[in-house]
mmCIF file of C-alpha atoms in Angstrom:
data_model
loop_
_atom_site.group_PDB
_atom_site.id
_atom_site.type_symbol
_atom_site.label_atom_id
_atom_site.label_comp_id
_atom_site.label_asym_id
_atom_site.label_seq_id
_atom_site.Cartn_x
_atom_site.Cartn_y
_atom_site.Cartn_z
ATOM 1 C CA UNK A 1 -37.192 27.787 -9.057
ATOM 2 C CA UNK A 2 -34.420 29.427 -11.048
ATOM 3 C CA UNK A 3 -32.718 30.478 -7.810
ATOM 4 C CA UNK A 4 -32.745 26.878 -6.544
ATOM 5 C CA UNK A 5 -31.210 25.668 -9.779
ATOM 6 C CA UNK A 6 -28.517 28.346 -9.658
ATOM 7 C CA UNK A 7 -27.620 27.409 -6.085
ATOM 8 C CA UNK A 8 -27.297 23.746 -7.037
ATOM 9 C CA UNK A 9 -25.066 24.598 -10.000
ATOM 10 C CA UNK A 10 -22.944 26.830 -7.776
ATOM 11 C CA UNK A 11 -22.525 24.115 -5.147
ATOM 12 C CA UNK A 12 -21.572 21.562 -7.798
ATOM 13 C CA UNK A 13 -18.952 23.932 -9.233
ATOM 14 C CA UNK A 14 -17.655 24.711 -5.737
ATOM 15 C CA UNK A 15 -17.219 21.010 -4.980
ATOM 16 C CA UNK A 16 -15.366 20.558 -8.258
ATOM 17 C CA UNK A 17 -13.096 23.489 -7.392
ATOM 18 C CA UNK A 18 -12.285 22.027 -3.988
ATOM 19 C CA UNK A 19 -11.557 18.617 -5.529
ATOM 20 C CA UNK A 20 -9.196 20.049 -8.156
ATOM 21 C CA UNK A 21 -5.516 19.264 -7.727
ATOM 22 C CA UNK A 22 -3.796 22.497 -6.580
ATOM 23 C CA UNK A 23 -0.848 21.665 -8.810
ATOM 24 C CA UNK A 24 -2.969 21.739 -11.962
ATOM 25 C CA UNK A 25 -3.144 25.515 -12.429
ATOM 26 C CA UNK A 26 -5.159 25.398 -15.660
ATOM 27 C CA UNK A 27 -7.957 23.282 -14.195
ATOM 28 C CA UNK A 28 -7.894 25.253 -10.964
ATOM 29 C CA UNK A 29 -8.260 28.547 -12.818
ATOM 30 C CA UNK A 30 -11.083 27.198 -14.994
ATOM 31 C CA UNK A 31 -12.974 25.893 -11.954
ATOM 32 C CA UNK A 32 -12.461 29.170 -10.117
ATOM 33 C CA UNK A 33 -13.782 31.178 -13.059
ATOM 34 C CA UNK A 34 -16.838 28.923 -13.228
ATOM 35 C CA UNK A 35 -17.572 29.557 -9.551
ATOM 36 C CA UNK A 36 -17.120 33.310 -10.048
ATOM 37 C CA UNK A 37 -19.532 33.281 -12.976
ATOM 38 C CA UNK A 38 -22.128 31.348 -10.993
ATOM 39 C CA UNK A 39 -21.818 33.679 -7.991
ATOM 40 C CA UNK A 40 -22.634 36.594 -10.289
ATOM 41 C CA UNK A 41 -25.533 34.626 -11.759
ATOM 42 C CA UNK A 42 -26.814 33.910 -8.248
ATOM 43 C CA UNK A 43 -26.859 37.618 -7.379
ATOM 44 C CA UNK A 44 -28.494 38.481 -10.692
ATOM 45 C CA UNK A 45 -31.253 35.938 -10.123
ATOM 46 C CA UNK A 46 -31.739 36.866 -6.468
ATOM 47 C CA UNK A 47 -31.565 40.659 -6.755
ATOM 48 C CA UNK A 48 -32.157 41.451 -10.408
ATOM 49 C CA UNK A 49 -29.810 42.657 -13.157
ATOM 50 C CA UNK A 50 -28.772 45.821 -11.287
ATOM 51 C CA UNK A 51 -27.146 43.746 -8.517
ATOM 52 C CA UNK A 52 -24.190 42.720 -10.701
ATOM 53 C CA UNK A 53 -23.785 46.052 -12.517
ATOM 54 C CA UNK A 54 -20.995 47.290 -10.286
ATOM 55 C CA UNK A 55 -19.283 43.919 -9.892
ATOM 56 C CA UNK A 56 -18.940 43.389 -13.626
ATOM 57 C CA UNK A 57 -18.454 47.014 -14.638
ATOM 58 C CA UNK A 58 -21.250 46.715 -17.201
#
């Protein structure tokens, strides 16, 4: 259930990123960071906390 929710949030953020005006660098960067964060969350949920250890350096 949590994985499904994470995927939906990731897809929503991805759509927002694609709809962002490329000229608006601040909004584009914020949307990109949101997608990055949700990708890491997806891997954490799917594979456990060790899956993101190397990606985040933590």
